[in-house]
N, CA, C and O atoms as a printed pandas DataFrame, in Angstrom:
     atom_number atom_name residue_name chain_id  residue_number  x_coord  y_coord  z_coord
0              1         N          UNK        A               1   40.490   53.544   57.245
1              2        CA          UNK        A               1   39.745   53.861   55.942
2              3         C          UNK        A               1   40.845   52.900   54.651
3              4         O          UNK        A               1   41.999   52.503   54.812
4              5         N          UNK        A               2   40.193   52.799   53.757
5              6        CA          UNK        A               2   40.717   51.643   52.958
6              7         C          UNK        A               2   41.117   52.986   51.245
7              8         O          UNK        A               2   40.468   53.614   50.409
8              9         N          UNK        A               3   42.471   52.756   51.596
9             10        CA          UNK        A               3   42.498   54.427   50.616
10            11         C          UNK        A               3   43.005   53.954   48.878
11            12         O          UNK        A               3   43.678   54.636   48.104
12            13         N          UNK        A               4   42.383   52.506   48.631
13            14        CA          UNK        A               4   42.519   52.030   47.565
14            15         C          UNK        A               4   40.878   52.553   46.949
15            16         O          UNK        A               4   40.937   53.272   45.952
16            17         N          UNK        A               5   40.205   52.399   47.204
17            18        CA          UNK        A               5   38.984   52.649   47.159
18            19         C          UNK        A               5   38.043   53.779   47.858
19            20         O          UNK        A               5   37.208   53.463   48.706
20            21         N          UNK        A               6   38.228   55.004   47.470
21            22        CA          UNK        A               6   37.719   56.652   48.006
22            23         C          UNK        A               6   36.422   56.497   46.806
23            24         O          UNK        A               6   36.261   56.175   45.629
24            25         N          UNK        A               7   35.601   57.000   48.081
25            26        CA          UNK        A               7   33.990   57.324   47.249
26            27         C          UNK        A               7   34.322   58.315   46.309
27            28         O          UNK        A               7   35.127   59.215   46.547
28            29         N          UNK        A               8   33.572   58.135   44.983
29            30        CA          UNK        A               8   33.725   59.497   43.787
30            31         C          UNK        A               8   32.093   59.936   44.165
31            32         O          UNK        A               8   31.165   59.365   44.737
32            33         N          UNK        A               9   32.354   61.745   43.285
33            34        CA          UNK        A               9   30.573   61.972   43.663
34            35         C          UNK        A               9   30.147   62.342   42.013
35            36         O          UNK        A               9   28.980   62.419   41.629
36            37         N          UNK        A              10   31.217   62.528   41.242
37            38        CA          UNK        A              10   30.591   62.500   39.543
38            39         C          UNK        A              10   31.696   62.279   38.777
39            40         O          UNK        A              10   32.652   62.246   39.552
40            41         N          UNK        A              11   32.148   62.069   37.381
41            42        CA          UNK        A              11   32.858   62.199   36.855
42            43         C          UNK        A              11   32.388   63.192   35.536
43            44         O          UNK        A              11   31.309   63.007   34.974
44            45         N          UNK        A              12   33.268   64.185   35.153
45            46        CA          UNK        A              12   33.174   65.450   34.087
46            47         C          UNK        A              12   34.006   64.986   32.956
47            48         O          UNK        A              12   35.084   64.491   33.285
48            49         N          UNK        A              13   33.726   65.043   31.652
49            50        CA          UNK        A              13   34.826   65.179   30.605
50            51         C          UNK        A              13   34.515   67.128   29.965
51            52         O          UNK        A              13   33.558   67.843   29.668
52            53         N          UNK        A              14   35.729   67.204   30.031
53            54        CA          UNK        A              14   35.947   68.581   29.349
54            55         C          UNK        A              14   35.554   68.370   27.620
55            56         O          UNK        A              14   36.004   67.407   27.000
56            57         N          UNK        A              15   34.805   69.240   27.075
57            58        CA          UNK        A              15   34.742   69.066   25.971
58            59         C          UNK        A              15   34.727   70.525   25.085
59            60         O          UNK        A              15   33.886   71.411   25.237
60            61         N          UNK        A              16   35.994   70.557   24.013
61            62        CA          UNK        A              16   36.062   71.822   23.272
62            63         C          UNK        A              16   35.191   72.396   22.551
63            64         O          UNK        A              16   34.228   71.638   22.661
64            65         N          UNK        A              17   34.811   73.436   21.721
65            66        CA          UNK        A              17   34.185   74.067   21.076
66            67         C          UNK        A              17   34.730   74.909   20.131
67            68         O          UNK        A              17   35.417   75.855   20.517
68            69         N          UNK        A              18   34.459   74.646   18.474
69            70        CA          UNK        A              18   34.916   75.437   17.689
70            71         C          UNK        A              18   34.216   76.944   17.753
71            72         O          UNK        A              18   34.986   77.902   17.695
72            73         N          UNK        A              19   32.808   77.191   17.870
73            74        CA          UNK        A              19   32.606   78.440   18.016
74            75         C          UNK        A              19   31.442   78.431   19.512
75            76         O          UNK        A              19   30.248   78.184   19.681
76            77         N          UNK        A              20   32.163   78.691   20.052
77            78        CA          UNK        A              20   31.624   78.698   21.641
78            79         C          UNK        A              20   30.289   79.401   22.099
79            80         O          UNK        A              20   29.575   79.008   23.022
80            81         N          UNK        A              21   30.061   80.541   21.280
81            82        CA          UNK        A              21   28.425   80.673   21.539
82            83         C          UNK        A              21   27.640   79.807   20.556
83            84         O          UNK        A              21   26.507   79.570   20.977
84            85         N          UNK        A              22   27.865   79.365   19.583
85            86        CA          UNK        A              22   26.840   78.769   18.992
86            87         C          UNK        A              22   27.028   76.886   19.689
87            88         O          UNK        A              22   26.022   76.229   19.422
88            89         N          UNK        A              23   27.991   76.178   20.377
89            90        CA          UNK        A              23   27.710   75.530   21.181
90            91         C          UNK        A              23   27.196   75.694   22.201
91            92         O          UNK        A              23   26.540   74.731   22.597
92            93         N          UNK        A              24   27.217   76.441   22.741
93            94        CA          UNK        A              24   26.442   76.673   23.994
94            95         C          UNK        A              24   24.851   76.861   23.719
95            96         O          UNK        A              24   24.047   76.284   24.450
96            97         N          UNK        A              25   24.526   77.479   22.912
97            98        CA          UNK        A              25   23.205   77.469   22.786
98            99         C          UNK        A              25   22.775   76.166   21.783
99           100         O          UNK        A              25   21.603   76.236   21.415
100          101         N          UNK        A              26   23.496   75.042   21.303
101          102        CA          UNK        A              26   22.937   74.046   20.953
102          103         C          UNK        A              26   22.909   72.863   22.178
103          104         O          UNK        A              26   22.040   71.997   22.279
104          105         N          UNK        A              27   23.940   73.022   22.980
105          106        CA          UNK        A              27   23.299   71.901   24.019
106          107         C          UNK        A              27   22.418   72.660   25.028
107          108         O          UNK        A              27   21.843   71.922   25.828
108          109         N          UNK        A              28   22.216   73.834   25.144
109          110        CA          UNK        A              28   20.811   74.273   26.057
110          111         C          UNK        A              28   19.708   73.683   24.801
111          112         O          UNK        A              28   18.842   72.851   25.071
112          113         N          UNK        A              29   19.835   74.068   23.858
113          114        CA          UNK        A              29   18.501   73.576   22.803
114          115         C          UNK        A              29   18.741   71.735   23.030
115          116         O          UNK        A              29   17.684   71.159   22.771
116          117         N          UNK        A              30   19.550   71.036   23.326
117          118        CA          UNK        A              30   19.911   69.809   23.958
118          119         C          UNK        A              30   18.888   69.011   24.540
119          120         O          UNK        A              30   18.347   67.907   24.479
120          121         N          UNK        A              31   18.882   70.827   25.532
121          122        CA          UNK        A              31   18.086   69.856   27.066
122          123         C          UNK        A              31   19.405   70.091   28.218
123          124         O          UNK        A              31   19.113   69.983   29.409
124          125         N          UNK        A              32   20.276   70.285   27.987
125          126        CA          UNK        A              32   21.143   70.961   29.408
126          127         C          UNK        A              32   20.850   72.120   29.960
127          128         O          UNK        A              32   20.565   73.139   29.332
128          129         N          UNK        A              33   20.895   72.033   30.910
129          130        CA          UNK        A              33   20.844   73.303   32.068
130          131         C          UNK        A              33   22.523   73.585   32.118
131          132         O          UNK        A              33   23.370   72.761   32.465
132          133         N          UNK        A              34   22.837   75.429   31.533
133          134        CA          UNK        A              34   24.125   75.734   31.690
134          135         C          UNK        A              34   24.182   76.647   33.010
135          136         O          UNK        A              34   23.430   77.446   33.569
136          137         N          UNK        A              35   25.308   76.180   33.192
137          138        CA          UNK        A              35   25.881   76.680   34.863
138          139         C          UNK        A              35   27.269   77.677   34.386
139          140         O          UNK        A              35   28.358   77.107   34.454
140          141         N          UNK        A              36   27.259   79.225   33.881
141          142        CA          UNK        A              36   28.302   79.757   33.746
142          143         C          UNK        A              36   29.859   79.594   34.486
143          144         O          UNK        A              36   29.616   79.489   35.688
144          145         N          UNK        A              37   30.821   79.551   34.350
145          146        CA          UNK        A              37   31.929   79.093   35.534
146          147         C          UNK        A              37   32.400   80.438   34.903
147          148         O          UNK        A              37   32.247   81.328   35.739
148          149         N          UNK        A              38   32.699   80.711   34.230
149          150        CA          UNK        A              38   33.696   81.794   33.430
150          151         C          UNK        A              38   33.583   82.363   31.855
151          152         O          UNK        A              38   33.227   81.625   30.936
152          153         N          UNK        A              39   33.786   83.185   31.747
153          154        CA          UNK        A              39   33.673   83.646   30.272
154          155         C          UNK        A              39   33.754   82.709   29.147
155          156         O          UNK        A              39   32.948   82.707   28.216
156          157         N          UNK        A              40   35.310   81.468   29.327
157          158        CA          UNK        A              40   35.373   80.316   28.569
158          159         C          UNK        A              40   35.133   79.438   28.968
159          160         O          UNK        A              40   35.568   78.446   28.383
160          161         N          UNK        A              41   34.369   79.254   30.098
161          162        CA          UNK        A              41   33.939   77.939   30.445
162          163         C          UNK        A              41   32.591   77.653   31.179
163          164         O          UNK        A              41   32.325   78.219   32.239
164          165         N          UNK        A              42   31.655   76.659   30.520
165          166        CA          UNK        A              42   30.343   76.735   31.532
166          167         C          UNK        A              42   30.406   75.463   31.932
167          168         O          UNK        A              42   31.305   74.764   31.464
168          169         N          UNK        A              43   29.419   74.872   32.927
169          170        CA          UNK        A              43   29.323   73.334   33.241
170          171         C          UNK        A              43   27.793   73.019   32.822
171          172         O          UNK        A              43   26.867   73.597   33.392
172          173         N          UNK        A              44   27.575   72.060   31.782
173          174        CA          UNK        A              44   26.233   71.709   31.209
174          175         C          UNK        A              44   25.945   70.746   32.023
175          176         O          UNK        A              44   26.912   70.110   32.443
176          177         N          UNK        A              45   24.013   70.173   32.685
177          178        CA          UNK        A              45   23.920   69.218   33.382
178          179         C          UNK        A              45   22.549   69.070   32.808
179          180         O          UNK        A              45   21.807   69.963   32.398
180          181         N          UNK        A              46   22.351   67.809   32.850
181          182        CA          UNK        A              46   21.329   66.860   32.808
182          183         C          UNK        A              46   21.470   66.083   33.483
183          184         O          UNK        A              46   22.469   65.430   33.783
184          185         N          UNK        A              47   19.724   66.045   34.051
185          186        CA          UNK        A              47   19.874   65.128   35.541
186          187         C          UNK        A              47   20.943   64.865   36.547
187          188         O          UNK        A              47   21.286   65.612   37.463
188          189         N          UNK        A              48   21.424   63.675   36.234
189          190        CA          UNK        A              48   22.745   63.434   37.133
190          191         C          UNK        A              48   24.052   63.433   36.526
191          192         O          UNK        A              48   25.040   63.249   37.236
192          193         N          UNK        A              49   24.159   63.622   35.267
193          194        CA          UNK        A              49   24.735   63.925   33.948
194          195         C          UNK        A              49   25.863   65.230   33.814
195          196         O          UNK        A              49   25.276   65.994   34.580
196          197         N          UNK        A              50   26.725   65.784   33.498
197          198        CA          UNK        A              50   27.408   67.075   33.742
198          199         C          UNK        A              50   29.019   66.593   33.020
199          200         O          UNK        A              50   29.809   65.682   33.268
200          201         N          UNK        A              51   28.990   67.958   31.823
201          202        CA          UNK        A              51   30.701   68.119   31.492
202          203         C          UNK        A              51   30.745   69.855   31.392
203          204         O          UNK        A              51   29.790   70.590   31.642
204          205         N          UNK        A              52   31.499   70.093   31.154
205          206        CA          UNK        A              52   32.355   71.167   31.133
206          207         C          UNK        A              52   32.506   71.679   29.207
207          208         O          UNK        A              52   33.073   70.928   28.413
208          209         N          UNK        A              53   32.004   72.783   28.852
209          210        CA          UNK        A              53   32.094   73.207   27.581
210          211         C          UNK        A              53   32.966   74.261   27.875
211          212         O          UNK        A              53   32.712   75.189   28.643
212          213         N          UNK        A              54   34.537   74.009   26.917
213          214        CA          UNK        A              54   34.979   75.546   26.957
214          215         C          UNK        A              54   35.495   75.873   25.511
215          216         O          UNK        A              54   35.698   75.256   24.466
216          217         N          UNK        A              55   35.591   77.018   25.928
217          218        CA          UNK        A              55   35.980   78.125   24.670
218          219         C          UNK        A              55   37.353   77.672   24.453
219          220         O          UNK        A              55   38.266   78.228   25.063
220          221         N          UNK        A              56   37.565   76.786   23.702
221          222        CA          UNK        A              56   38.916   76.024   23.731
222          223         C          UNK        A              56   38.692   75.451   22.517
223          224         O          UNK        A              56   37.520   75.076   22.532
224          225         N          UNK        A              57   39.441   75.058   20.969
225          226        CA          UNK        A              57   39.478   74.516   19.744
226          227         C          UNK        A              57   40.857   74.120   19.496
227          228         O          UNK        A              57   41.880   74.774   19.293
228          229         N          UNK        A              58   40.563   72.618   19.582
229          230        CA          UNK        A              58   42.053   71.885   19.330
230          231         C          UNK        A              58   41.196   71.262   17.828
231          232         O          UNK        A              58   40.180   70.650   18.158
232          233         N          UNK        A              59   41.356   71.294   16.703
233          234        CA          UNK        A              59   40.416   69.918   15.690
234          235         C          UNK        A              59   40.693   68.335   16.256
235          236         O          UNK        A              59   39.809   67.560   16.622
236          237         N          UNK        A              60   42.241   68.046   16.230
237          238        CA          UNK        A              60   42.380   66.790   15.959
238          239         C          UNK        A              60   41.808   66.125   17.580
239          240         O          UNK        A              60   41.503   64.959   17.828
240          241         N          UNK        A              61   41.800   67.221   18.436
241          242        CA          UNK        A              61   41.290   66.800   19.876
242          243         C          UNK        A              61   39.658   66.553   19.954
243          244         O          UNK        A              61   39.132   65.471   20.217
244          245         N          UNK        A              62   38.946   67.836   19.658
245          246        CA          UNK        A              62   37.169   67.532   19.542
246          247         C          UNK        A              62   36.645   66.939   18.688
247          248         O          UNK        A              62   35.461   66.603   18.730
248          249         N          UNK        A              63   37.525   66.668   17.633
249          250        CA          UNK        A              63   36.780   65.790   16.191
250          251         C          UNK        A              63   37.406   64.147   16.594
251          252         O          UNK        A              63   37.371   63.351   15.655
252          253         N          UNK        A              64   38.013   63.585   18.054
253          254        CA          UNK        A              64   37.921   62.626   18.146
254          255         C          UNK        A              64   37.640   62.508   19.957
255          256         O          UNK        A              64   38.223   61.677   20.653
256          257         N          UNK        A              65   36.742   63.415   20.436
257          258        CA          UNK        A              65   36.074   63.863   21.599
258          259         C          UNK        A              65   34.903   62.678   21.115
259          260         O          UNK        A              65   34.466   62.521   19.975
260          261         N          UNK        A              66   34.523   61.855   22.427
261          262        CA          UNK        A              66   33.402   60.666   22.086
262          263         C          UNK        A              66   33.045   60.718   23.726
263          264         O          UNK        A              66   33.864   60.553   24.631
264          265         N          UNK        A              67   31.740   60.966   23.861
265          266        CA          UNK        A              67   30.482   60.865   24.964
266          267         C          UNK        A              67   30.042   60.011   25.024
267          268         O          UNK        A              67   29.754   59.634   23.889
268          269         N          UNK        A              68   29.582   58.948   26.173
269          270        CA          UNK        A              68   28.228   58.173   25.952
270          271         C          UNK        A              68   27.578   58.492   26.977
271          272         O          UNK        A              68   28.160   58.594   28.056
272          273         N          UNK        A              69   26.215   58.721   26.853
273          274        CA          UNK        A              69   24.829   58.738   27.620
274          275         C          UNK        A              69   24.426   57.581   27.562
275          276         O          UNK        A              69   24.142   57.120   26.457
276          277         N          UNK        A              70   24.326   57.002   28.423
277          278        CA          UNK        A              70   23.013   55.340   28.543
278          279         C          UNK        A              70   22.108   56.337   29.138
279          280         O          UNK        A              70   22.255   57.212   29.991
280          281         N          UNK        A              71   20.788   55.785   28.169
281          282        CA          UNK        A              71   19.644   56.181   27.993
282          283         C          UNK        A              71   18.613   54.859   28.344
283          284         O          UNK        A              71   19.290   53.873   28.635
284          285         N          UNK        A              72   17.579   54.678   28.375
285          286        CA          UNK        A              72   16.797   53.843   28.359
286          287         C          UNK        A              72   16.561   53.017   27.042
287          288         O          UNK        A              72   16.900   51.841   26.913
288          289         N          UNK        A              73   15.906   53.815   26.030
289          290        CA          UNK        A              73   15.579   53.290   25.180
290          291         C          UNK        A              73   16.131   53.895   23.294
291          292         O          UNK        A              73   15.368   54.631   22.668
292          293         N          UNK        A              74   17.022   53.589   22.885
293          294        CA          UNK        A              74   18.177   54.254   21.792
294          295         C          UNK        A              74   16.863   54.790   20.953
295          296         O          UNK        A              74   16.649   55.973   20.685
296          297         N          UNK        A              75   16.121   53.794   20.635
297          298        CA          UNK        A              75   15.219   54.419   19.739
298          299         C          UNK        A              75   13.913   55.769   20.091
299          300         O          UNK        A              75   13.602   56.734   19.393
300          301         N          UNK        A              76   13.403   55.343   21.382
301          302        CA          UNK        A              76   12.897   56.591   21.936
302          303         C          UNK        A              76   13.985   57.993   21.893
303          304         O          UNK        A              76   13.709   59.126   21.501
304          305         N          UNK        A              77   14.875   57.645   22.263
305          306        CA          UNK        A              77   15.757   58.809   22.413
306          307         C          UNK        A              77   16.048   59.445   20.727
307          308         O          UNK        A              77   16.388   60.626   20.655
308          309         N          UNK        A              78   15.946   58.870   19.790
309          310        CA          UNK        A              78   16.133   59.435   18.710
310          311         C          UNK        A              78   15.113   59.923   18.061
311          312         O          UNK        A              78   15.255   60.407   16.938
312          313         N          UNK        A              79   13.730   59.853   18.794
313          314        CA          UNK        A              79   12.841   60.281   17.922
314          315         C          UNK        A              79   13.018   61.664   18.783
315          316         O          UNK        A              79   12.988   62.716   18.144
316          317         N          UNK        A              80   13.187   61.710   20.097
317          318        CA          UNK        A              80   13.787   62.992   20.974
318          319         C          UNK        A              80   14.370   63.744   20.509
319          320         O          UNK        A              80   13.966   64.905   20.586
320          321         N          UNK        A              81   15.607   63.446   19.800
321          322        CA          UNK        A              81   16.758   64.208   19.005
322          323         C          UNK        A              81   15.901   65.009   17.636
323          324         O          UNK        A              81   15.784   66.192   17.315
324          325         N          UNK        A              82   15.453   63.865   17.116
325          326        CA          UNK        A              82   14.650   64.293   15.834
326          327         C          UNK        A              82   13.853   65.788   16.126
327          328         O          UNK        A              82   14.128   66.893   15.656
328          329         N          UNK        A              83   12.922   65.459   16.939
329          330        CA          UNK        A              83   11.822   66.441   17.126
330          331         C          UNK        A              83   12.663   67.699   17.864
331          332         O          UNK        A              83   11.941   68.694   17.793
332          333         N          UNK        A              84   13.728   67.965   18.440
333          334        CA          UNK        A              84   14.134   69.284   18.143
334          335         C          UNK        A              84   14.462   70.068   17.035
335          336         O          UNK        A              84   14.647   71.281   17.132
336          337         N          UNK        A              85   14.543   69.458   16.005
337          338        CA          UNK        A              85   15.050   69.886   14.981
338          339         C          UNK        A              85   16.811   70.475   14.983
339          340         O          UNK        A              85   17.081   71.464   14.302
340          341         N          UNK        A              86   17.673   69.925   15.620
341          342        CA          UNK        A              86   18.980   70.353   15.809
342          343         C          UNK        A              86   19.545   70.232   14.206
343          344         O          UNK        A              86   20.197   71.210   13.839
344          345         N          UNK        A              87   19.349   69.048   13.133
345          346        CA          UNK        A              87   20.025   69.406   12.228
346          347         C          UNK        A              87   19.493   70.511   11.261
347          348         O          UNK        A              87   20.222   70.881   10.341
348          349         N          UNK        A              88   18.703   70.855   11.369
349          350        CA          UNK        A              88   18.201   72.129   10.751
350          351         C          UNK        A              88   18.940   73.681   11.289
351          352         O          UNK        A              88   19.723   74.332   10.596
352          353         N          UNK        A              89   18.549   74.002   12.457
353          354        CA          UNK        A              89   19.024   75.030   13.370
354          355         C          UNK        A              89   20.485   75.250   13.124
355          356         O          UNK        A              89   20.950   76.379   12.969
356          357         N          UNK        A              90   21.219   74.129   13.090
357          358        CA          UNK        A              90   22.850   74.115   13.307
358          359         C          UNK        A              90   23.391   73.296   12.386
359          360         O          UNK        A              90   23.193   72.091   12.235
360          361         N          UNK        A              91   24.316   74.270   11.581
361          362        CA          UNK        A              91   25.264   73.485   10.567
362          363         C          UNK        A              91   26.413   72.360   11.102
363          364         O          UNK        A              91   26.864   72.369   12.247
364          365         N          UNK        A              92   26.658   71.742   10.432
365          366        CA          UNK        A              92   27.494   70.531   10.795
366          367         C          UNK        A              92   27.152   69.861   11.778
367          368         O          UNK        A              92   27.946   69.594   12.680
368          369         N          UNK        A              93   25.839   69.451   11.771
369          370        CA          UNK        A              93   25.420   68.504   12.940
370          371         C          UNK        A              93   24.967   67.520   11.937
371          372         O          UNK        A              93   24.578   67.698   10.783
372          373         N          UNK        A              94   25.097   66.491   12.602
373          374        CA          UNK        A              94   24.376   65.081   11.833
374          375         C          UNK        A              94   23.646   64.114   12.918
375          376         O          UNK        A              94   23.939   64.304   14.098
376          377         N          UNK        A              95   23.058   63.467   12.716
377          378        CA          UNK        A              95   22.473   62.840   13.299
378          379         C          UNK        A              95   22.223   61.528   12.803
379          380         O          UNK        A              95   21.371   61.493   11.915
380          381         N          UNK        A              96   22.880   60.122   13.226
381          382        CA          UNK        A              96   22.863   58.960   13.092
382          383         C          UNK        A              96   21.951   57.898   13.487
383          384         O          UNK        A              96   22.447   57.216   14.384
384          385         N          UNK        A              97   20.434   57.404   13.021
385          386        CA          UNK        A              97   19.798   56.622   13.081
386          387         C          UNK        A              97   20.408   55.271   14.122
387          388         O          UNK        A              97   21.604   54.994   14.215
388          389         N          UNK        A              98   19.400   54.612   14.776
389          390        CA          UNK        A              98   19.709   53.748   15.934
390          391         C          UNK        A              98   20.196   52.657   15.355
391          392         O          UNK        A              98   19.600   52.140   14.410
392          393         N          UNK        A              99   21.643   52.033   15.972
393          394        CA          UNK        A              99   22.234   51.293   15.606
394          395         C          UNK        A              99   21.942   49.675   16.335
395          396         O          UNK        A              99   22.150   49.410   17.520
396          397         N          UNK        A             100   21.509   48.884   15.476
397          398        CA          UNK        A             100   21.438   47.731   16.362
398          399         C          UNK        A             100   22.581   46.938   16.632
399          400         O          UNK        A             100   23.208   46.505   15.665
400          401         N          UNK        A             101   22.918   46.702   17.660
401          402        CA          UNK        A             101   24.244   45.793   18.154
402          403         C          UNK        A             101   24.215   44.518   19.302
403          404         O          UNK        A             101   23.412   44.568   20.234
404          405         N          UNK        A             102   24.906   43.686   19.188
405          406        CA          UNK        A             102   24.862   42.667   20.201
406          407         C          UNK        A             102   24.717   43.250   21.547
407          408         O          UNK        A             102   23.735   42.828   22.156
408          409         N          UNK        A             103   25.406   44.066   22.132
409          410        CA          UNK        A             103   25.475   44.487   23.144
410          411         C          UNK        A             103   24.360   45.360   23.303
411          412         O          UNK        A             103   23.584   45.140   24.233
412          413         N          UNK        A             104   24.156   46.373   22.490
413          414        CA          UNK        A             104   22.739   46.977   22.922
414          415         C          UNK        A             104   22.372   47.870   21.577
415          416         O          UNK        A             104   22.556   47.510   20.414
416          417         N          UNK        A             105   21.845   49.042   21.996
417          418        CA          UNK        A             105   21.577   49.500   20.623
418          419         C          UNK        A             105   21.465   51.378   21.134
419          420         O          UNK        A             105   20.965   51.840   22.159
420          421         N          UNK        A             106   22.213   52.202   19.841
421          422        CA          UNK        A             106   22.413   53.339   20.387
422          423         C          UNK        A             106   22.424   54.075   18.900
423          424         O          UNK        A             106   22.662   53.554   17.810
424          425         N          UNK        A             107   22.068   55.541   19.224
425          426        CA          UNK        A             107   21.602   56.564   18.163
426          427         C          UNK        A             107   23.168   57.300   18.649
427          428         O          UNK        A             107   23.629   57.290   19.790
428          429         N          UNK        A             108   23.755   57.878   17.498
429          430        CA          UNK        A             108   24.585   59.011   17.329
430          431         C          UNK        A             108   24.809   60.349   16.979
431          432         O          UNK        A             108   24.403   60.512   15.828
432          433         N          UNK        A             109   25.326   61.506   17.508
433          434        CA          UNK        A             109   24.638   62.615   17.523
434          435         C          UNK        A             109   26.550   63.594   17.056
435          436         O          UNK        A             109   27.509   63.366   17.793
436          437         N          UNK        A             110   26.663   64.312   16.134
437          438        CA          UNK        A             110   27.651   65.046   15.796
438          439         C          UNK        A             110   27.601   66.374   16.314
439          440         O          UNK        A             110   27.079   67.086   15.456
440          441         N          UNK        A             111   27.987   67.202   17.595
441          442        CA          UNK        A             111   27.828   68.629   17.198
442          443         C          UNK        A             111   28.353   69.180   16.643
443          444         O          UNK        A             111   29.349   68.709   16.093
444          445         N          UNK        A             112   27.936   70.663   16.447
445          446        CA          UNK        A             112   28.787   71.626   15.681
446          447         C          UNK        A             112   29.729   71.199   15.242
447          448         O          UNK        A             112   29.752   70.663   14.134
448          449         N          UNK        A             113   31.237   71.391   16.367
449          450        CA          UNK        A             113   32.170   71.232   16.586
450          451         C          UNK        A             113   32.944   70.111   16.173
451          452         O          UNK        A             113   34.124   70.243   15.849
452          453         N          UNK        A             114   32.265   68.852   16.163
453          454        CA          UNK        A             114   32.826   67.577   15.641
454          455         C          UNK        A             114   32.471   66.567   16.859
455          456         O          UNK        A             114   32.535   65.365   16.601
456          457         N          UNK        A             115   32.131   66.935   18.062
457          458        CA          UNK        A             115   31.945   65.800   19.104
458          459         C          UNK        A             115   31.288   64.777   18.930
459          460         O          UNK        A             115   30.123   65.169   18.862
460          461         N          UNK        A             116   31.317   63.177   18.759
461          462        CA          UNK        A             116   30.554   62.548   18.947
462          463         C          UNK        A             116   29.790   61.835   20.099
463          464         O          UNK        A             116   30.393   61.032   20.810
464          465         N          UNK        A             117   28.368   62.136   20.313
465          466        CA          UNK        A             117   28.078   61.450   21.074
466          467         C          UNK        A             117   26.913   60.280   20.974
467          468         O          UNK        A             117   25.967   60.130   20.201
468          469         N          UNK        A             118   27.283   59.706   21.824
469          470        CA          UNK        A             118   26.340   57.838   21.600
470          471         C          UNK        A             118   25.523   58.316   22.677
471          472         O          UNK        A             118   25.940   59.202   23.422
472          473         N          UNK        A             119   24.489   57.841   22.805
473          474        CA          UNK        A             119   22.784   57.917   23.539
474          475         C          UNK        A             119   22.878   56.294   23.437
475          476         O          UNK        A             119   22.550   55.854   22.335
476          477         N          UNK        A             120   23.302   55.267   24.480
477          478        CA          UNK        A             120   23.445   54.137   24.495
478          479         C          UNK        A             120   22.365   53.229   25.260
479          480         O          UNK        A             120   22.328   53.354   26.484
480          481         N          UNK        A             121   21.657   52.504   24.770
481          482        CA          UNK        A             121   20.693   51.268   25.381
482          483         C          UNK        A             121   21.632   50.272   25.512
483          484         O          UNK        A             121   22.326   50.067   24.516
484          485         N          UNK        A             122   21.908   49.331   26.881
485          486        CA          UNK        A             122   22.903   48.362   27.172
486          487         C          UNK        A             122   21.637   47.544   27.250
487          488         O          UNK        A             122   20.449   47.809   27.435
488          489         N          UNK        A             123   22.610   46.034   26.960
489          490        CA          UNK        A             123   21.675   44.710   27.007
490          491         C          UNK        A             123   22.275   44.355   28.531
491          492         O          UNK        A             123   23.498   44.300   28.667
492          493         N          UNK        A             124   21.306   44.091   29.782
493          494        CA          UNK        A             124   21.880   43.333   30.698
494          495         C          UNK        A             124   21.963   42.050   30.918
495          496         O          UNK        A             124   22.591   41.629   31.890
């Protein structure tokens, strides 16, 4: 067996929350399914994408966390995000319209704690 190239099943980031209850509700509203692991941690899944949300907050860490989700069409995903009404439901939410780049297009969403989510459409 080649020990330098072991198969992997998933990659999951750990995301902090300034207000755990608010962040849990936000991610459920965003379309993720929540699987409670403990009082201070949940696994959020959407299709084959997942991450751990923790009831843990260090401002410098959380506000420098960036997560990228690849989507088929950034403009369509932006329309989806807008229709969710997250900016009116949650404080500190910021939705950035689609940016058109040489490598692809992306829209951005800042969650209630300051985590920056990229929804990116790559040109291949």
